[in-house]
Every structure is written in structure tokens, then in C-alpha cells.
Amino acid sequence: MDTLRVPKPISGGIFLSYKCNSRCRHCMYACSPRWEADWMRLEDAERVMRNLSEAFRGRYPSGYRQVGVNLGLHLTGGEPFLNPDLLLDLVRMADRLGMPSLFVETNCFWAATDESARESLNQLKEAGLHGILISVNPFILEYVPFERTLRAIRAAREIFQANLMIYQEGFLHQIERLGVRGTIRFEDYLRTAGASSMYYAELLPMGRACYELRHLFPRHPAEDFFCMSCRAELTRPWHIHVDNYCNYMTGYCGGISLGDARRMDEICSGIELDDKPILARLVSDRGIELLYRFAVEEYGYRELRKGYISKCHLCVDIRKHIVEQTDEFVELKPEGFYRNLKAEDAVS
Ligand code: SF4
Ligand code: SF4
């Protein structure tokens, strides 16, 4: 029986849900307002956090509070501030369990006034939050007025000081220089800032970006990616994610579940691949070719005439095609990810 050895995670995030006030064109996890608000259940979160705490044991000094994108535990989604009570509960739980480098990731939609922004962050800090990651980019700027982002940054700087991370700082300065007020459509942003404005972007050609930002990338025929395997990404121990359905996900690979994170010991003691043929192919040598041939032969997949921007584009397009025909693959989860990639497919 083939098994996949998955090392214990060394850092990662928990999704409160996939629901977001925004529907960013670059979102790797296809989050949007249309997702069901299936919030992470407290009892599930506790089991997942205990497992992560166990996995992190010995990796961080006791009481470690310094934050870093690839350190410790973060709370994310979707937009965590859509459910402030759950966010507070999870921060308290993480604090009780002594989780290291505990931060929340947000798009700042909630920062309506200076006072309310400070109050929200102070409450979270008192509950045990160590820091915050504020996302700044032209995609979020389509939904979140820039004034709110700046307001949240001011409050976070005051409250979390050095434990404020801005991702990506280059975009913050670019948007400030452009003098943007409110929100702006991405097409107008590109027109104003110029195509070179995207040089800042650490823009991963995965998830929704494969459909909504493909015009920014050169395209290639499927066979250009055939020699690639995804073993490294799918067994990556840093910055793993556990979603609100307890799917254990690695490598920023939205829609691929390695198993149930409530039983993380089963995942980390080796995943049986016999009942996960998609995963089995992806981690093989020439995994992309194997996945492609499987999809063409078994599910009638047809290569996109205009080509693909990345191996992830080919992979996600194939997975989406398969999920539209069958729910038999336990590793292709959650199903909502595939329904919320493209605007025309989005249903609640
Ligand atoms: S990138 Fe962030 S803000 Fe944008 S839709 Fe995804 S979760 Fe929401
Ligand atoms: S090709 Fe698929 S499995 Fe591989 S890294 Fe991209 S999304 Fe993940």
C-alpha cells in the first residue's frame, strides 16, 4: 500500500470560515461573501489547536510572542472579523493553550472609526493576541476603502507595535503615492499605476487568480508542466491551513484535503494513497502528467486552447472539471472551493 509521509506542521493557520466581505481576484482559497457562514466549531477548534500545540512542542521557546508570517498560529479565512465573538473565543483558547506567535490576518473592512478600530484590537490583545497581519493590495482595494486600511494600520501600530505585519508593504506605499480614496476597480488601478505596478506583487498563480488574473501572465500548453510533481508543496510543514471543516491543507493548495485535522496524528503517521487517486498522482514523479491523463481518459477533460498560466492553473482546472462530475474523491474538499473560483459559477 502506498503511503505519503507528511511531516508534523511547524506553523499554520485556522480558518474561521471561507466567508469574506470581499471576493478578491487573487484569492487562493476562493473566499467570497457567497460562501455559507459555516463557522469553525469551538470543539473542533480545540481539538485542532491541541494537535497543533503538540506538533509545535519544542520548536518555540515558552511564551514566544514574536510574530512572523511563517511562525506559530494564525487565525484567518475568509475574513475573521466577520465573526468577532468567535475570533475572541479562538484567541482566548489559543492563549490558554500557550500557542506561539499568535496573530490574526485581516483585510480591515471593520475599521469604520478610529475609536472602534482601537477598541476591537485592544479587546483582542487583552484576550491574548500577540499581533496582526494586515493585507494590503489592489485586489482588496476593490472592496475595502483605503481609509479603513490606513485606520487599522494606525491602531495596530499603537496597540501591537513591532508585532504589526503589513503584507505587502510595497503596495501600501504605491497606493498612498497614487492618492487613492475609497475603493477602486482593478482595471482603473492598473490604468493609473501602470502594468509595472504589479512588479511588487508576490502574486501566486493559484486558486481564483488562475481564472481572474490570467491576462497578467504568459500562457503555456499543458505539456509544459507534465514533468512536475507536487510532493514538495503537499508535504510542506510550514504555513499549513486547517479550514472550518477541519480539512488539513498544505502548500496553499486550496481544495485539496490531506485528511481530518482533528486526527492529525493519522495524517502525520502517513496517509494511505490507495483511496486518494488524485493526491497519489500529484505527489508522484511527473504527477501533473499523470493527473492530466487520468482526467482526459476517465473524465473527458479537454485542454484549454489558450493554455495555462502555471501548473496550479492546470491542476485546479482539472480538479474543478472532476468535481463537477463526481464527489467520489475524498481529497477534493471542500466542494464549495470549486464552486466559488469563477464568478459565473458562484452560488451560495
Ligand atoms: S484574499 Fe483575503 S480578503 Fe480577499 S477574498 Fe480572500 S480571504 Fe477575503
Ligand atoms: S499544482 Fe495543484 S497540488 Fe501542485 S502546488 Fe499547484 S495547486 Fe498544489
Coordinates of C-alpha atoms and ligand atoms in Angstrom, one line a residue:
M1 CA 0.0 0.0 0.0
D2 CA 1.4 3.4 -1.0
T3 CA 1.6 5.9 1.8
L4 CA 2.6 9.6 1.8
R5 CA 4.8 10.7 4.6
V6 CA 3.7 14.1 5.9
P7 CA 5.9 15.8 8.5
K8 CA 4.4 17.4 11.5
P9 CA 3.4 21.1 10.9
I10 CA 5.7 23.8 12.2
S11 CA 3.4 26.7 11.6
G12 CA -0.1 27.3 10.3
G13 CA -3.5 28.9 10.3
I14 CA -7.0 28.1 11.2
F15 CA -9.9 29.3 9.0
L16 CA -12.9 30.7 10.9
S17 CA -14.8 30.2 7.6
Y18 CA -14.4 30.8 3.9
K19 CA -16.8 33.7 4.1
C20 CA -15.4 37.1 3.3
N21 CA -16.8 40.6 2.7
S22 CA -14.5 40.7 -0.4
R23 CA -14.2 38.5 -3.4
C24 CA -10.6 39.2 -4.4
R25 CA -9.4 38.2 -7.8
H26 CA -6.2 36.7 -6.4
C27 CA -7.8 34.7 -3.5
M28 CA -6.0 31.3 -3.3
Y29 CA -8.9 29.8 -1.3
A30 CA -11.8 31.2 -3.4
C31 CA -13.3 33.1 -0.5
S32 CA -16.3 35.3 -1.0
P33 CA -19.5 36.7 0.5
R34 CA -21.4 33.9 -1.1
W35 CA -19.9 31.1 1.0
E36 CA -22.1 29.6 3.7
A37 CA -21.1 31.0 7.1
D38 CA -20.2 27.6 8.4
W39 CA -18.1 28.9 11.2
M40 CA -15.4 26.8 12.8
R41 CA -17.0 25.0 15.8
L42 CA -15.3 25.6 19.1
E43 CA -15.0 21.9 19.9
D44 CA -13.3 21.3 16.6
A45 CA -11.0 24.3 17.0
E46 CA -10.0 23.0 20.4
R47 CA -9.0 19.6 19.0
V48 CA -7.1 21.1 16.1
M49 CA -5.3 23.6 18.4
R50 CA -4.3 20.9 20.8
N51 CA -2.9 18.9 17.9
L52 CA -1.0 21.9 16.6
S53 CA 0.2 22.7 20.1
E54 CA 1.6 19.1 20.3
A55 CA 3.2 19.4 16.9
F56 CA 4.8 22.8 17.8
R57 CA 6.2 21.4 21.1
G58 CA 9.9 22.1 21.4
R59 CA 10.0 24.3 18.3
Y60 CA 9.3 27.6 20.1
P61 CA 10.6 29.0 23.4
S62 CA 7.9 29.0 26.1
G63 CA 5.7 32.1 25.8
Y64 CA 7.0 33.0 22.3
R65 CA 5.2 36.2 21.2
Q66 CA 7.2 37.5 18.3
V67 CA 5.1 37.2 15.1
G68 CA 6.2 36.2 11.6
V69 CA 4.2 35.1 8.5
N70 CA 5.5 31.6 8.8
L71 CA 5.6 31.3 12.6
G72 CA 3.2 29.9 15.1
L73 CA -0.5 30.0 14.8
H74 CA -2.6 32.5 12.9
L75 CA -6.4 32.9 12.6
T76 CA -7.6 33.5 9.1
G77 CA -10.2 32.6 6.5
G78 CA -12.2 34.2 4.8
E79 CA -12.3 37.3 6.9
P80 CA -12.1 36.5 10.7
F81 CA -13.5 39.9 11.8
L82 CA -16.9 38.9 10.2
N83 CA -17.4 36.9 13.4
P84 CA -15.7 39.0 16.2
D85 CA -17.2 36.9 19.0
L86 CA -15.8 33.6 17.5
L87 CA -12.5 35.4 16.9
L88 CA -12.3 36.4 20.5
D89 CA -13.1 32.9 21.7
L90 CA -10.4 31.4 19.5
V91 CA -7.8 33.9 20.7
R92 CA -8.7 33.0 24.3
M93 CA -8.5 29.3 23.5
A94 CA -5.1 29.7 21.8
D95 CA -3.9 31.8 24.7
R96 CA -5.0 29.1 27.2
L97 CA -3.1 26.5 25.2
G98 CA 0.0 28.7 25.0
M99 CA 0.1 28.9 21.2
P100 CA 3.2 30.7 20.0
S101 CA 3.3 33.7 17.7
L102 CA -0.5 34.1 17.6
F103 CA -1.7 36.6 15.1
V104 CA -4.8 37.3 13.0
E105 CA -4.9 38.1 9.3
T106 CA -7.4 40.7 8.1
N107 CA -8.5 43.0 5.2
C108 CA -9.6 45.7 7.7
F109 CA -13.1 46.2 6.4
W110 CA -14.2 46.6 10.0
A111 CA -12.1 49.7 10.8
A112 CA -15.0 52.2 10.4
T113 CA -13.8 54.7 13.1
D114 CA -10.6 55.3 14.9
E115 CA -12.3 54.5 18.2
S116 CA -13.9 51.3 17.1
A117 CA -10.7 50.1 15.5
R118 CA -8.7 50.7 18.7
E119 CA -11.4 49.0 20.8
S120 CA -11.5 45.9 18.7
L121 CA -7.8 45.5 18.7
N122 CA -7.4 46.2 22.4
Q123 CA -10.0 43.6 23.2
L124 CA -8.1 41.0 21.1
K125 CA -4.8 41.9 22.7
E126 CA -6.3 41.6 26.2
A127 CA -7.7 38.2 25.2
G128 CA -4.1 37.1 24.3
L129 CA -3.5 38.0 20.7
H130 CA 0.2 38.7 20.0
G131 CA 0.0 40.5 16.7
I132 CA -1.8 41.2 13.4
L133 CA -1.2 40.8 9.7
I134 CA -2.9 43.5 7.6
S135 CA -3.3 42.6 3.9
V136 CA -2.8 45.5 1.5
N137 CA -3.1 45.1 -2.2
P138 CA -5.0 46.3 -5.2
F139 CA -7.4 43.4 -5.1
I140 CA -8.6 44.1 -1.6
L141 CA -8.8 47.8 -2.6
E142 CA -11.7 46.9 -4.9
Y143 CA -13.7 46.1 -1.7
V144 CA -12.2 47.8 1.3
P145 CA -11.9 51.6 1.3
F146 CA -8.2 52.6 1.7
E147 CA -9.1 54.9 4.6
R148 CA -10.1 51.8 6.6
T149 CA -6.8 50.1 5.9
L150 CA -4.9 53.1 7.0
R151 CA -7.0 53.5 10.1
A152 CA -6.5 49.8 11.1
I153 CA -2.7 50.2 10.5
R154 CA -2.6 53.2 12.8
A155 CA -4.5 51.4 15.5
A156 CA -2.5 48.2 15.1
R157 CA 0.8 50.1 15.2
E158 CA -0.3 51.7 18.5
I159 CA -1.5 48.5 20.1
F160 CA 0.7 45.8 18.6
Q161 CA 3.8 47.9 17.8
A162 CA 6.5 45.7 16.3
N163 CA 4.0 42.8 16.1
L164 CA 2.2 44.5 13.2
M165 CA 2.9 42.9 9.8
I166 CA 1.8 44.6 6.6
Y167 CA 1.5 42.3 3.6
Q168 CA 2.5 43.8 1.1
E169 CA 4.2 46.9 2.3
G170 CA 5.2 47.9 -1.3
F171 CA 1.5 48.1 -2.2
L172 CA 0.8 50.3 0.8
H173 CA 3.3 52.9 -0.4
Q174 CA 2.2 52.6 -4.0
I175 CA -1.5 53.1 -3.1
E176 CA -0.5 56.1 -0.9
R177 CA 1.5 57.6 -3.7
L178 CA -1.4 57.2 -6.1
G179 CA -3.6 59.1 -3.6
V180 CA -6.4 56.5 -3.8
R181 CA -9.5 57.3 -1.7
G182 CA -12.3 54.8 -1.1
T183 CA -12.2 51.7 -3.4
I184 CA -11.0 51.4 -7.0
R185 CA -11.7 48.8 -9.7
F186 CA -8.6 46.8 -10.5
E187 CA -8.8 47.8 -14.2
D188 CA -8.7 51.5 -13.1
Y189 CA -5.9 50.8 -10.7
L190 CA -3.8 49.2 -13.5
R191 CA -4.6 52.1 -15.8
T192 CA -3.5 54.6 -13.2
A193 CA -0.5 52.8 -11.7
G194 CA 0.7 51.1 -15.0
A195 CA 1.4 47.5 -15.6
S196 CA 4.8 47.8 -13.8
S197 CA 2.8 48.4 -10.6
M198 CA 2.4 44.6 -10.4
Y199 CA 6.2 44.1 -10.0
Y200 CA 5.6 44.4 -6.3
A201 CA 3.2 41.6 -6.3
E202 CA 4.1 38.3 -4.8
L203 CA 1.2 37.0 -6.8
L204 CA 0.8 33.3 -6.6
P205 CA -0.8 31.9 -9.8
M206 CA -3.1 29.6 -7.8
G207 CA -6.8 29.5 -6.9
R208 CA -9.0 32.2 -8.3
A209 CA -6.1 34.1 -9.8
C210 CA -5.9 31.3 -12.4
Y211 CA -9.3 32.5 -13.8
E212 CA -9.5 36.1 -12.9
L213 CA -5.9 37.3 -13.4
R214 CA -4.7 35.0 -16.2
H215 CA -4.4 38.0 -18.5
L216 CA -1.5 39.2 -16.5
F217 CA 0.6 36.0 -17.1
P218 CA 2.0 34.3 -20.2
R219 CA 0.3 31.0 -21.1
H220 CA 1.7 27.6 -21.8
P221 CA 0.4 24.4 -23.2
A222 CA -0.4 21.7 -20.7
E223 CA 2.6 19.6 -21.6
D224 CA 5.0 22.3 -20.4
F225 CA 4.0 21.3 -16.9
F226 CA 4.0 17.5 -17.3
C227 CA 7.4 16.9 -15.8
M228 CA 6.4 18.5 -12.5
S229 CA 5.4 16.8 -9.2
C230 CA 3.8 18.5 -6.2
R231 CA 5.3 16.3 -3.5
A232 CA 7.2 19.2 -2.0
E233 CA 4.2 21.5 -1.8
L234 CA 1.8 18.8 -0.5
T235 CA 4.2 17.7 2.3
R236 CA 5.3 21.2 3.3
P237 CA 5.2 21.6 7.1
W238 CA 5.2 25.4 7.3
H239 CA 2.2 27.6 6.9
I240 CA -0.3 24.7 6.6
H241 CA -4.0 25.6 7.0
V242 CA -6.9 23.9 8.6
D243 CA -10.3 25.1 7.4
N244 CA -13.6 25.3 9.2
Y245 CA -14.5 21.8 8.0
C246 CA -11.2 20.6 9.6
N247 CA -9.6 19.8 6.2
Y248 CA -5.8 19.8 6.6
M249 CA -4.3 21.7 3.6
T250 CA -0.7 22.3 2.7
G251 CA 1.2 24.3 0.1
Y252 CA -1.5 26.9 -0.3
C253 CA -3.3 24.2 -2.4
G254 CA -7.0 25.2 -1.9
G255 CA -9.5 22.4 -2.5
I256 CA -7.0 19.6 -1.6
S257 CA -7.5 18.0 1.8
L258 CA -4.9 15.7 3.2
G259 CA -7.4 14.5 5.9
D260 CA -9.2 15.5 9.0
A261 CA -7.0 17.8 11.2
R262 CA -8.9 16.6 14.3
R263 CA -6.9 13.4 13.7
M264 CA -3.6 15.0 12.8
D265 CA -1.6 12.1 14.2
E266 CA -3.2 9.9 11.4
I267 CA -2.1 12.4 8.8
C268 CA 1.4 12.7 10.1
S269 CA 1.9 9.0 10.6
G270 CA 1.5 8.5 6.8
I271 CA -1.5 9.0 4.5
E272 CA -2.7 5.9 2.6
L273 CA -2.9 6.9 -1.0
D274 CA -4.9 3.9 -2.3
D275 CA -8.2 5.7 -1.8
K276 CA -6.9 9.1 -2.8
P277 CA -6.0 8.7 -6.5
I278 CA -5.8 12.4 -7.3
L279 CA -3.4 13.0 -4.4
A280 CA -1.5 9.9 -5.3
R281 CA -0.9 11.2 -8.8
L282 CA 0.1 14.7 -7.7
V283 CA 2.8 13.5 -5.4
S284 CA 4.3 11.1 -8.0
D285 CA 7.1 11.9 -10.4
R286 CA 5.5 13.6 -13.4
G287 CA 2.4 14.0 -11.2
I288 CA 0.9 16.7 -13.4
E289 CA 1.1 14.5 -16.5
L290 CA -0.5 11.6 -14.5
L291 CA -3.3 13.8 -13.3
Y292 CA -3.9 15.2 -16.8
R293 CA -4.0 11.8 -18.5
F294 CA -6.3 10.5 -15.8
A295 CA -8.7 13.4 -16.2
V296 CA -8.7 13.1 -20.0
E297 CA -9.2 9.3 -20.1
E298 CA -11.7 9.0 -17.2
Y299 CA -13.5 12.3 -17.1
G300 CA -13.3 13.7 -20.7
Y301 CA -11.2 16.7 -19.7
R302 CA -10.1 18.8 -22.6
E303 CA -7.0 21.0 -22.7
L304 CA -7.7 24.7 -22.7
R305 CA -6.9 26.1 -26.1
K306 CA -5.5 29.3 -24.7
G307 CA -3.2 27.4 -22.3
Y308 CA -2.3 27.7 -18.6
I309 CA -0.5 30.3 -16.5
S310 CA 1.0 27.7 -14.2
K311 CA 0.9 24.1 -13.1
C312 CA -1.6 25.1 -10.5
H313 CA -3.9 26.5 -13.2
L314 CA -3.8 23.2 -15.0
C315 CA -4.3 21.3 -11.7
V316 CA -7.2 23.4 -10.4
D317 CA -8.9 23.4 -13.8
I318 CA -8.7 19.6 -13.9
R319 CA -9.9 19.2 -10.3
K320 CA -12.8 21.6 -10.9
H321 CA -13.8 19.6 -14.0
I322 CA -13.8 16.4 -12.0
V323 CA -15.7 17.8 -9.0
E324 CA -18.4 19.0 -11.4
Q325 CA -19.0 15.3 -12.3
T326 CA -18.4 13.4 -9.1
D327 CA -18.0 13.8 -5.4
E328 CA -16.1 10.4 -5.0
F329 CA -12.7 11.9 -4.3
V330 CA -12.3 12.5 -0.6
E331 CA -9.2 14.6 -1.2
L332 CA -11.1 17.2 -3.3
K333 CA -12.6 19.2 -0.5
P334 CA -14.3 21.4 0.3
E335 CA -16.6 21.2 -2.7
G336 CA -17.5 24.9 -2.3
F337 CA -14.0 25.9 -3.2
Y338 CA -14.6 24.7 -6.7
R339 CA -18.0 26.5 -6.9
N340 CA -16.5 29.8 -5.9
L341 CA -13.5 30.0 -8.2
K342 CA -15.2 31.7 -11.1
A343 CA -17.7 34.5 -10.9
E344 CA -20.1 32.7 -13.3
D345 CA -20.1 29.6 -11.2
A346 CA -20.6 31.3 -7.8
V347 CA -23.6 30.1 -5.9
S348 CA -24.4 30.2 -2.2
Ligands
SF4_1 S1 -7.8 37.3 -0.3 FE1 -8.4 37.7 1.8 S2 -9.7 39.5 1.7 FE2 -9.6 38.7 -0.4 S3 -11.4 37.3 -0.7 FE3 -9.6 36.0 0.0 S4 -9.8 36.0 2.2 FE4 -11.1 37.7 1.5
SF4_2 S1 -0.3 22.0 -9.0 FE1 -2.0 21.6 -7.6 S2 -1.2 20.3 -6.0 FE2 0.5 21.3 -7.1 S3 1.1 23.1 -5.9 FE3 -0.4 23.7 -7.5 S4 -2.4 23.6 -6.6 FE4 -1.0 22.5 -5.3

